[in-house]
Structures are given as C-alpha cells and as structure tokens.
Amino acid sequence: MFLRGLTSIVAPIQRRSIMSSQIPTKFDQLFKKVDELKPDFIDVVAQAVAIPAVSSDESLRPQVVKKAHFIVGQLESLGFTDIQLKPLGIQPPPVTNPNLELPPVVLSRYGSDPNKKTVLVYGHYDVQPAFKEDGWDTEPFTLVVDEEKGQLKGRGATDDTGPLTGWLHVVRAHREAGIEFPVNLITCFEGMEESGSLGLEELIAKEANDYFKDVDAVCISDNYWLGTRKPVLTYGLRGCNYYQTIVEGPKADLHSGVFGGIVAEPMIDLAKIMSTLVDSDGKIQIKGIDEMVAPVTPEEHKLYEEIDFSVDELNKASGSNTALYTKKEDILMHRWRYPSLSLHGIEGAFSAQGAKTVIPAKVMGKFSIRTVPDMDSEKLTKLVTEHCDKEFAKLNSPNRCKTELIHDGAYWVSDPHNAQFSAASKATELVYGVKPDLTREGGSIPITVTFQDQLKTSVLLLPMGRGDDGAHSINEKLDISNFINGIKLMGAYLHYYAESKEN
Amino acid sequence: MFLRGLTSIVAPIQRRSIMSSQIPTKFDQLFKKVDELKPDFIDVVAQAVAIPAVSSDESLRPQVVKKAHFIVGQLESLGFTDIQLKPLGIQPPPVTNPNLELPPVVLSRYGSDPNKKTVLVYGHYDVQPAFKEDGWDTEPFTLVVDEEKGQLKGRGATDDTGPLTGWLHVVRAHREAGIEFPVNLITCFEGMEESGSLGLEELIAKEANDYFKDVDAVCISDNYWLGTRKPVLTYGLRGCNYYQTIVEGPKADLHSGVFGGIVAEPMIDLAKIMSTLVDSDGKIQIKGIDEMVAPVTPEEHKLYEEIDFSVDELNKASGSNTALYTKKEDILMHRWRYPSLSLHGIEGAFSAQGAKTVIPAKVMGKFSIRTVPDMDSEKLTKLVTEHCDKEFAKLNSPNRCKTELIHDGAYWVSDPHNAQFSAASKATELVYGVKPDLTREGGSIPITVTFQDQLKTSVLLLPMGRGDDGAHSINEKLDISNFINGIKLMGAYLHYYAESKEN
C-alpha cells in the first residue's frame, strides 16, 4: 500500500530515508537526471501518442509508418547508430489492399564496445484501435497528463509507447548526466504487435547471425504488474493451441420451418461436441491432457505463496464474483501453470441481435487450450481431434465433422534466478525498495520464445505498468510514478546486468 | 410427370382432350383471354420487379413506396375503387433512421354487390434483398423471360410480386372477356412481409369491422407447391416459439490467456445447456412437449400416404444426404404436424473468421420450437424455461442464467374440405386436370392466423409457384406455366366459391 502514492518527486526522499547509504553515486546522479527530465520525457510520449498508429486499420497504415519515422528521429538525436527501417514486405491476406506494406522494424545500436555486454530491447510502436465513442473520457490520441491522479492517459500510454520510449529516456539521462552507458544497446521496435507480429519471426531468424549476432540478453517491456502495488518480473508464459471443430451438412443454410425436424442440424451436433470439452468448473474433459502437465514441486508452490494477490483482485478485474477458486495459490497456478480450455464462439451460425429462423449449413466451433510445461503441441492436437471425433461418432449423425488446429504458440518458462533476472531484481529493490514478485502470465507473447530460440539467449519480461492500466480497453493509462520509476529501473537493470559475471 | 412440360399454349388442348365437354363456356372465354394477355401480364410483372422494393434495406424504403404507387396505378386502370394507401406509422427500433415510415398497405375494392360474396386477397409487394454478386446469373431486378426454360427470373417473380399481380390479371381478363366478376374483391397488399409484417396485425384488427367488415373468405397466395409437379392447397402451418438463453458472468469480455481457467465462462455453461435441448436425431429432450401433441388419426395418416413426395426430393432440396427419415409419411409428418427444435446460433460470442482468444462476458443462445396442435404456447414456454433453469442449476456455476421467449407465432390448421378449399380443389382439377395434394407447411405465416381470428373467416393458402422457385435465394424464378395457370386457377376458384352454398 505504501507504494501506491509514491510519485517521482516523493520517491527519492522516501528511498533515501530507507537506505540512503546504499545508493551508489552514479545511480543518485542518474535518478536525479531522470526526475529533472520528467517533463521532457512525458512530452516525447505525448508526441508519440498523437500519431494514431493502429496496425489493424489498413487506412491508418501511413500513420504507423509515420510513428516509425518519429522514433527514428528520436534515435538520431540521441546518437544511436546503424539505424535501419527493416521492411517486412507485403501484408499477407486477408487484406483489402493487396499491396499493403507491413510497417518496418526499427533496428538501431547505442554503443558497440566489444568489452561490454549487448542487450536487445524489444518494444512495439503500434497500438490497439481507439475511438472516443467507445467510452473514452478524453480523446484517445491526445495524451492527457492528469497530475491529480498522477497518470498519463491515452492510447499506447502503457501498451507499449510509454515503455518503448523508456529505453530512449534511459539513454538520454545517461548522456545528460555524463554517465557511461553500461552496455551496448540494440533496439528491435516493431509496428505489427497488435496484429500478430506479422513478419517479425522471419526477421529475427534472418538477423540472428547478422544484426543480432552479439546479443547477450533480450529484455521485453510489454506486460504488466500482476496487481497495482507491487513490481514484478515475469519468467513464464502459457502457450496457446487454437482449434476449430467444423460440422457441415446441408449445401446451404436452410429455413427451420421447412427443414426443422427432418434434417440433421450441424449446430445440434456441434453443441453436443462443444459441451464435452470442458466442465463449468474449468476441468478439461479431454483424456490424457492432465498427464502431460509437469507436477508442482514444493519450491514452486512456495513461489505462489509469496506473491501479493487475492481473489478480490481477480473479481475486481473480471467485474464479477465468478472466480473458480478462492485461494491465492490456486488462482495463480490455474492462471499460469495449468492448462485451461475456453470456448470462444461459433462461426457460421446466427450471431446477431433478434431472431432468425435459420438452420446453419456449416458451423465452426472455436476453442483454445492454454498450454504449459511439459505439454507437447502435436500430442495435444492428436488428443483433441480424437476426442472430438469420438464424441461426434457417438451422435450417429449423417453430417460431416472435422477438428483442426488453427494455430499454436509455444509456452515459455525461464530461470527466474539467472543473471538478467538477478540484475532486474536488484534494480527493483533499489528503485522501489521492495523485492519484485516473480510472476508468469496466463497469456502468450509468442515473440519471447522466438527470441530465446533464435538468439540462444535469456529473455526477461520487465513490465513498466500496472495490472489495471486497461491496455486494450478504454481510458488506457500509465501511472507517472510507474513511468519514471520504470525508466530508473531500466537503467539500474542495465548497470547490474553489465556488472554480473555470467551472461 | 406429364404436367412438367405443360405450357399455357399446350394446356387447353390437353385439357379439352381429357374433359372438354365439362368446361363451361365462361371458363373457355376467360382462359382464352388469359392466354391472349400473357405478354401484357408478363410486362406488368417486369415493371413491378424493376422496382427494388427491399423492405429490410432502409435506404431502399422510397423504392418500396414507389412500388405501392405502381400497384395503385394498376388498380386505378382496372377500375378498382376506394383505393387507399394505409399508413402504418413509424418503424419501431432497431432502425438507423428514427423517423422511418413503414410502407403503406394497399387497400382497394373491385365490386360491391351485396348479393355477391366478398373475398379478401392478400399479397406483399416487398421483396428479399438481392445482389448480382450473391451469385445471380442475371441482374436480379431485371425480369428475364426465359422462353426456353419457360421461366420468369427475377427477385419477386414468385415471392410475391408474380402471384400478387395475378389477382389484377384475373380482373383484367374478366373485363376484357366481358365476363361478370363473380365476387366482390378486396385487396390487402403489404410492403413489410419480408421484414416481419410490422404494423399489419394492428391494421387488420382496426379494419376488421370497417374496410374488411363484409369479408367472407381470405385467400393468400404466398407459398409454394410441395414439389415441382403437382399443385397443392395448403391447410396448415406450424407455429414458432423463439427463445434465447442468456448466460452472463464477467462485466466485460475477458482475455482467455489472463482469465482462462480461473473464471466460470458463460460460453461453457451455455454450450452445456444448449446440448441438452435436442438430440442429433431430432428428438426434443424437454420433458412434457410430446404429451401436448395431438395424436395422428388413421384418416390423417392416409392424407400423407396420398401425397406425391419422396426422400430424394428432400435431399435434393437440402443439397445433402442428411435426412432424418427415409419414409415419405415420416418426413411429411415431422415437417408439418410434429414439433421440432432448431439451434440457430449464439449472440455475444466470437463469430468471425479466424481466431480470437476472447472469453465472452454475456452470451445468448438462440433456439426455436416449431409448434403444432394442440401445443399451448404459454405452457411450452414454462416447460422450456424450467428445463433450462434445471440444466443450469446442475452446473453449479456462479454465472447468471435466464431463458426468455423472444416471440411466438401460433400454428394454424383449417378444414381442407370447407367451401373455399372445395372451390379451389375443383378449380385445380379444371386447370391442371388433377386433384391437388392437401399440404401443410413447416414454417409460419403469422398473418394467416390474424386474418382468421380477426375476420372470423376461413383462410385458404393457394400457391402459384413451385417448391424449387428459390424464393429467398439466388436466381428466383416462376415458371410461366405456373403463372398463367395460376391466374386461371385464381379466376376459377372465385367462380366456384361464388357458386357454393356455404361460406
């Protein structure tokens, strides 16, 4: 609770009163400079937020590219070198404009000292769509600095424009404070994250032994604290296998008055199959999945016990009292380290308001399974399709049924005590006066696994914002204290990591 | 089969060879005049089809009104009197334009002889949407006269512009042949049938003792032969009770990565409930419904045995081999006189192409039950809601669930041997040389029951087109032989009905 009101102005005083003697002079100077430059830093965020770089809106593609150029301008002014706007080619279908170029990836370097470690920082400059009519209190593409609440409000404030610019601010603070930058920095800023990171995986693979060849560690600042009070470091993500079960019968949609009761309806078969996948208490009913899940060790269990979280926070986040578990450990484990199965919807059926007396001819039930260690994606798909085939066979239906994988993204778990995580933990203690919680995420950030696999490096997820920032929602915000402390944290992490003996 | 190639030119010869001596002279004259006027009649249909009177498209509302005025012009030229364009007020929401006027109902009279019976003929001048891109071979709003196939092709040809104009052609043929019109005719032509007949029920109730006060019988020509070969008279319709089961939990849609496995998902509960309503073999699983259905008498069973139909025709119509029954009688009874339950879809869930990892917060499962004698609508709704509540309770879910009736339309069954039906049967034999099949329909025409109840009269459904006309589909057509013979049939029916002793 004591951190809630911590602003960038109050923070140094409080910190000093707790542990003034431990703070090395260089951090003192650096953090003072960060505090001094706060108005400038916020101004950069405001300029960036003003560009509506919505990657999912084809008509706004020029704005996405404009934002890439804005970042290039910032990099140039800060002395970054080897700045490249890497083209990713034409966007694959479905697109309206068949010649639509993907937005470029912004690569750049700050420093190239062979005696220093090299850290690649990833961020994305594109944003989710936003319209004032959606329910925003203010214009989404005009950054509002709410001094009373201590918040920056606007689309991209926390996802991911604020954190992305954080890395630039760290460089500027070092320059203006006259402190040597501790590592070689490489930026990898993409403009398609909110639309599936199209083309990025290929670029990373291509640059692994080229632009990225000296990278020792990757740091991604594109997630959030678990709650609103305690900083976290994130060491794991669930994967996602997305499926569809297709049931088809008649050649075209039929009228339920004329055909109801005399033809086998695909929707009836599909409802039966979908109802067998998972129970209302969240238990997956597909045989063989539980056996693939790595058992919980006592050490791992202890990790969850130590985390600051409660069922009230979950209920607040979902806006309901529909939590399946009340114990903190159960909630966290089922979010992070157990698989889950969600039913998303049905394509091809009636889905509008009102009443339509249609018998849909072809329906596609969509569901996905969040995957965790040690689930094997191929084996999972085999279990899923066999289950659905078996359930369909029970129905004795003359319709046709097929279940297929739409896409899969691997889970990721890192060692939360390696050099990077240790450095980030130490930096968190320095800036926030508290050890960070070690968290995972229930969702996926597929690019994490790509970086780890392609660059053969450790990846750290170092969030800047809080769990209530409303990343994809209306009135997206970033607390100013998180912004300023986040910049300090990024800086301290780079120094501690530079000093660590191992990679 | 012998009827398939029967054209309006060949028909009189064949008919004469069968039963020339029985044909009264007035029918000879009348039918000859109908044949003569064929090019003019087709021209009127062509002019009417050219007006894209799509009632569901707000932007085309002026065209719907234009078509009403076109009909008024026709009525005036034929000597109809007391022509009124009855306004129905503003269209209720949901609409884009809150001041959108409903299209008017065209009322008119032809004759007012107190010694004659009065027949109200109903038709609708609005049509379903149609775009060439949907797959039409030709422009949908340009009537194509395909002499080779003997078909009129265009939106509204069979539903219901062709049949509606049929009544006007009957009048014209009488006038030009110098034959006295046998009854007083009242037209009730609406422009919202394809969009729920908004406002019509109220108008009928209002005019029951006014414009419609002398009506002895109502004839609706807005359905189709069962197949493609044999004319039918229709004496029954199933009703329709449309329901939605609403399950809601979270305040807003959630991300399945973050919340999957830790909150109770409304979609999971809904899939469970929907799967309990009906089995893949079409059997309704809600207790108490079967007991409400009137038993089949041996006489009724015999009716189905006599009808010209086969499972092949059903499979051809559905474009698949997904029929639940193979015996003709089983198919016809399950289409016409047994209830059926169809699952239409889900509102609020993901329904687009591709993959979206959403946990929908509020989902509405849509389903409907086709009703038959002696099902009571209120009792049915009670059984349905109780069933869904019970199934939901079994799930022990923290979500909320409610099932509600969206709308109901009553079933209708008439005496197929009353004065009107006997007259129409006799007329069919005269024109087509064959006794018509007595059919019901699986679907609903709610206005049928309204006319019957409000005007306290018998209603006859007298179809003009064939079962393969593609009424709501692409390449809608009306066979020219059905058009011309249909006009003759309308005329003969009016004469025979006028001569009958009872009403």
CSV table of C-alpha atoms in Angstrom, one decimal, chain A residues 252-405:
chain,number,residue,atom,x,y,z
A,252,ALA,CA,-26.7,-24.0,-47.9
A,253,ASP,CA,-28.4,-22.5,-44.9
A,254,LEU,CA,-32.0,-23.9,-44.5
A,255,HIS,CA,-35.2,-22.5,-43.2
A,256,SER,CA,-36.1,-24.0,-39.8
A,257,GLY,CA,-39.8,-24.0,-40.7
A,258,VAL,CA,-39.3,-26.1,-43.8
A,259,PHE,CA,-36.4,-28.3,-42.7
A,260,GLY,CA,-36.6,-28.3,-38.9
A,261,GLY,CA,-37.2,-31.9,-37.6
A,262,ILE,CA,-36.4,-33.6,-40.9
A,263,VAL,CA,-32.7,-33.0,-41.4
A,264,ALA,CA,-29.7,-33.5,-39.1
A,265,GLU,CA,-28.7,-30.0,-38.0
A,266,PRO,CA,-24.9,-29.3,-37.8
A,267,MET,CA,-25.5,-26.8,-34.9
A,268,ILE,CA,-27.0,-29.6,-32.8
A,269,ASP,CA,-24.0,-31.9,-33.4
A,270,LEU,CA,-21.6,-29.1,-32.6
A,271,ALA,CA,-23.3,-28.1,-29.4
A,272,LYS,CA,-23.1,-31.7,-28.2
A,273,ILE,CA,-19.4,-31.9,-29.0
A,274,MET,CA,-18.5,-28.5,-27.5
A,275,SER,CA,-20.3,-29.4,-24.3
A,276,THR,CA,-18.0,-32.4,-23.8
A,277,LEU,CA,-14.7,-30.4,-23.9
A,278,VAL,CA,-14.7,-28.7,-20.5
A,279,ASP,CA,-16.9,-28.6,-17.4
A,280,SER,CA,-18.3,-25.5,-15.8
A,281,ASP,CA,-15.8,-25.8,-13.0
A,282,GLY,CA,-13.0,-25.4,-15.6
A,283,LYS,CA,-11.9,-29.0,-15.6
A,284,ILE,CA,-10.8,-30.1,-19.1
A,285,GLN,CA,-12.6,-33.3,-20.1
A,286,ILE,CA,-10.3,-34.4,-22.9
A,287,LYS,CA,-8.4,-37.5,-21.7
A,288,GLY,CA,-4.7,-37.5,-21.5
A,289,ILE,CA,-4.1,-33.8,-21.1
A,290,ASP,CA,-3.6,-33.8,-17.3
A,291,GLU,CA,-0.9,-36.4,-17.6
A,292,MET,CA,1.2,-34.1,-19.7
A,293,VAL,CA,1.4,-31.3,-17.1
A,294,ALA,CA,4.6,-31.1,-15.1
A,295,PRO,CA,3.9,-31.7,-11.4
A,296,VAL,CA,4.2,-28.8,-8.9
A,297,THR,CA,7.3,-29.0,-6.7
A,298,PRO,CA,7.3,-27.7,-3.1
A,299,GLU,CA,9.7,-25.0,-4.2
A,300,GLU,CA,7.4,-23.9,-7.0
A,301,HIS,CA,4.4,-23.9,-4.6
A,302,LYS,CA,6.3,-21.7,-2.3
A,303,LEU,CA,6.8,-19.1,-5.1
A,304,TYR,CA,3.0,-18.7,-5.3
A,305,GLU,CA,2.5,-18.4,-1.6
A,306,GLU,CA,4.8,-15.4,-1.5
A,307,ILE,CA,3.1,-13.4,-4.2
A,308,ASP,CA,0.9,-10.4,-3.3
A,309,PHE,CA,-2.5,-11.3,-4.7
A,310,SER,CA,-6.0,-12.2,-3.6
A,311,VAL,CA,-9.3,-13.4,-5.1
A,312,ASP,CA,-10.7,-9.9,-4.6
A,313,GLU,CA,-8.3,-8.6,-7.2
A,314,LEU,CA,-9.4,-11.3,-9.6
A,315,ASN,CA,-13.1,-10.5,-9.0
A,316,LYS,CA,-12.3,-6.8,-9.4
A,317,ALA,CA,-10.6,-7.4,-12.7
A,318,SER,CA,-13.4,-9.6,-14.1
A,319,GLY,CA,-16.1,-7.3,-12.6
A,320,SER,CA,-17.9,-10.2,-11.1
A,321,ASN,CA,-17.9,-12.9,-8.5
A,322,THR,CA,-17.3,-15.7,-10.9
A,323,ALA,CA,-13.8,-16.9,-9.7
A,324,LEU,CA,-13.5,-20.7,-9.8
A,325,TYR,CA,-11.0,-20.7,-6.8
A,326,THR,CA,-10.8,-18.6,-3.7
A,327,LYS,CA,-7.2,-19.5,-2.6
A,328,LYS,CA,-4.5,-17.2,-4.0
A,329,GLU,CA,-2.2,-20.2,-4.9
A,330,ASP,CA,-5.0,-22.0,-6.7
A,331,ILE,CA,-5.8,-18.9,-8.8
A,332,LEU,CA,-2.2,-18.2,-9.7
A,333,MET,CA,-1.4,-21.8,-10.6
A,334,HIS,CA,-4.5,-22.1,-12.7
A,335,ARG,CA,-3.7,-18.9,-14.5
A,336,TRP,CA,0.0,-19.6,-15.0
A,337,ARG,CA,0.9,-23.3,-14.8
A,338,TYR,CA,-2.1,-25.4,-15.5
A,339,PRO,CA,-3.8,-25.6,-18.9
A,340,SER,CA,-7.2,-24.2,-19.5
A,341,LEU,CA,-9.8,-24.6,-22.2
A,342,SER,CA,-12.0,-21.7,-23.4
A,343,LEU,CA,-14.9,-21.8,-25.8
A,344,HIS,CA,-14.8,-18.6,-27.9
A,345,GLY,CA,-17.7,-18.9,-30.2
A,346,ILE,CA,-19.2,-20.3,-33.4
A,347,GLU,CA,-18.6,-19.1,-37.0
A,348,GLY,CA,-21.3,-19.7,-39.5
A,349,ALA,CA,-24.2,-19.7,-37.1
A,350,PHE,CA,-26.7,-16.8,-36.4
A,351,SER,CA,-24.9,-14.3,-34.2
A,352,ALA,CA,-26.8,-11.1,-34.5
A,353,GLN,CA,-29.5,-9.5,-32.3
A,354,GLY,CA,-33.0,-10.6,-32.6
A,355,ALA,CA,-34.4,-13.8,-34.1
A,356,LYS,CA,-33.5,-15.6,-37.3
A,357,THR,CA,-35.0,-18.9,-38.1
A,358,VAL,CA,-32.0,-20.4,-39.9
A,359,ILE,CA,-30.6,-23.9,-39.8
A,360,PRO,CA,-26.9,-23.1,-40.4
A,361,ALA,CA,-25.4,-25.4,-43.0
A,362,LYS,CA,-21.8,-25.2,-41.8
A,363,VAL,CA,-20.7,-24.2,-38.3
A,364,MET,CA,-17.2,-23.9,-36.9
A,365,GLY,CA,-16.8,-24.1,-33.1
A,366,LYS,CA,-13.8,-22.2,-31.9
A,367,PHE,CA,-11.9,-23.1,-28.7
A,368,SER,CA,-8.4,-22.9,-27.5
A,369,ILE,CA,-6.2,-24.6,-24.9
A,370,ARG,CA,-3.6,-22.7,-23.0
A,371,THR,CA,-0.5,-24.9,-22.8
A,372,VAL,CA,2.1,-25.2,-20.1
A,373,PRO,CA,5.2,-27.4,-19.4
A,374,ASP,CA,5.5,-30.2,-20.4
A,375,MET,CA,2.7,-30.4,-22.9
A,376,ASP,CA,3.6,-31.4,-26.4
A,377,SER,CA,1.7,-29.4,-29.0
A,378,GLU,CA,1.4,-32.3,-31.6
A,379,LYS,CA,0.3,-34.8,-29.0
A,380,LEU,CA,-2.2,-32.4,-27.6
A,381,THR,CA,-3.7,-31.9,-31.1
A,382,LYS,CA,-4.0,-35.6,-31.5
A,383,LEU,CA,-5.8,-35.9,-28.2
A,384,VAL,CA,-8.2,-33.1,-29.1
A,385,THR,CA,-9.1,-34.3,-32.5
A,386,GLU,CA,-9.5,-37.9,-31.3
A,387,HIS,CA,-11.8,-36.7,-28.5
A,388,CYS,CA,-14.0,-34.7,-30.9
A,389,ASP,CA,-14.1,-37.5,-33.5
A,390,LYS,CA,-15.2,-39.9,-30.8
A,391,GLU,CA,-17.9,-37.6,-29.5
A,392,PHE,CA,-19.2,-37.0,-33.0
A,393,ALA,CA,-19.2,-40.7,-33.7
A,394,LYS,CA,-21.5,-41.2,-30.7
A,395,LEU,CA,-24.1,-39.0,-32.3
A,396,ASN,CA,-24.7,-41.2,-35.3
A,397,SER,CA,-25.1,-38.1,-37.4
A,398,PRO,CA,-25.2,-38.1,-41.2
A,399,ASN,CA,-23.3,-34.7,-41.1
A,400,ARG,CA,-19.5,-34.4,-41.6
A,401,CYS,CA,-17.2,-33.4,-38.7
A,402,LYS,CA,-13.6,-32.4,-38.6
A,403,THR,CA,-11.4,-30.8,-36.0
A,404,GLU,CA,-8.3,-28.8,-36.9
A,405,LEU,CA,-5.6,-26.7,-35.3
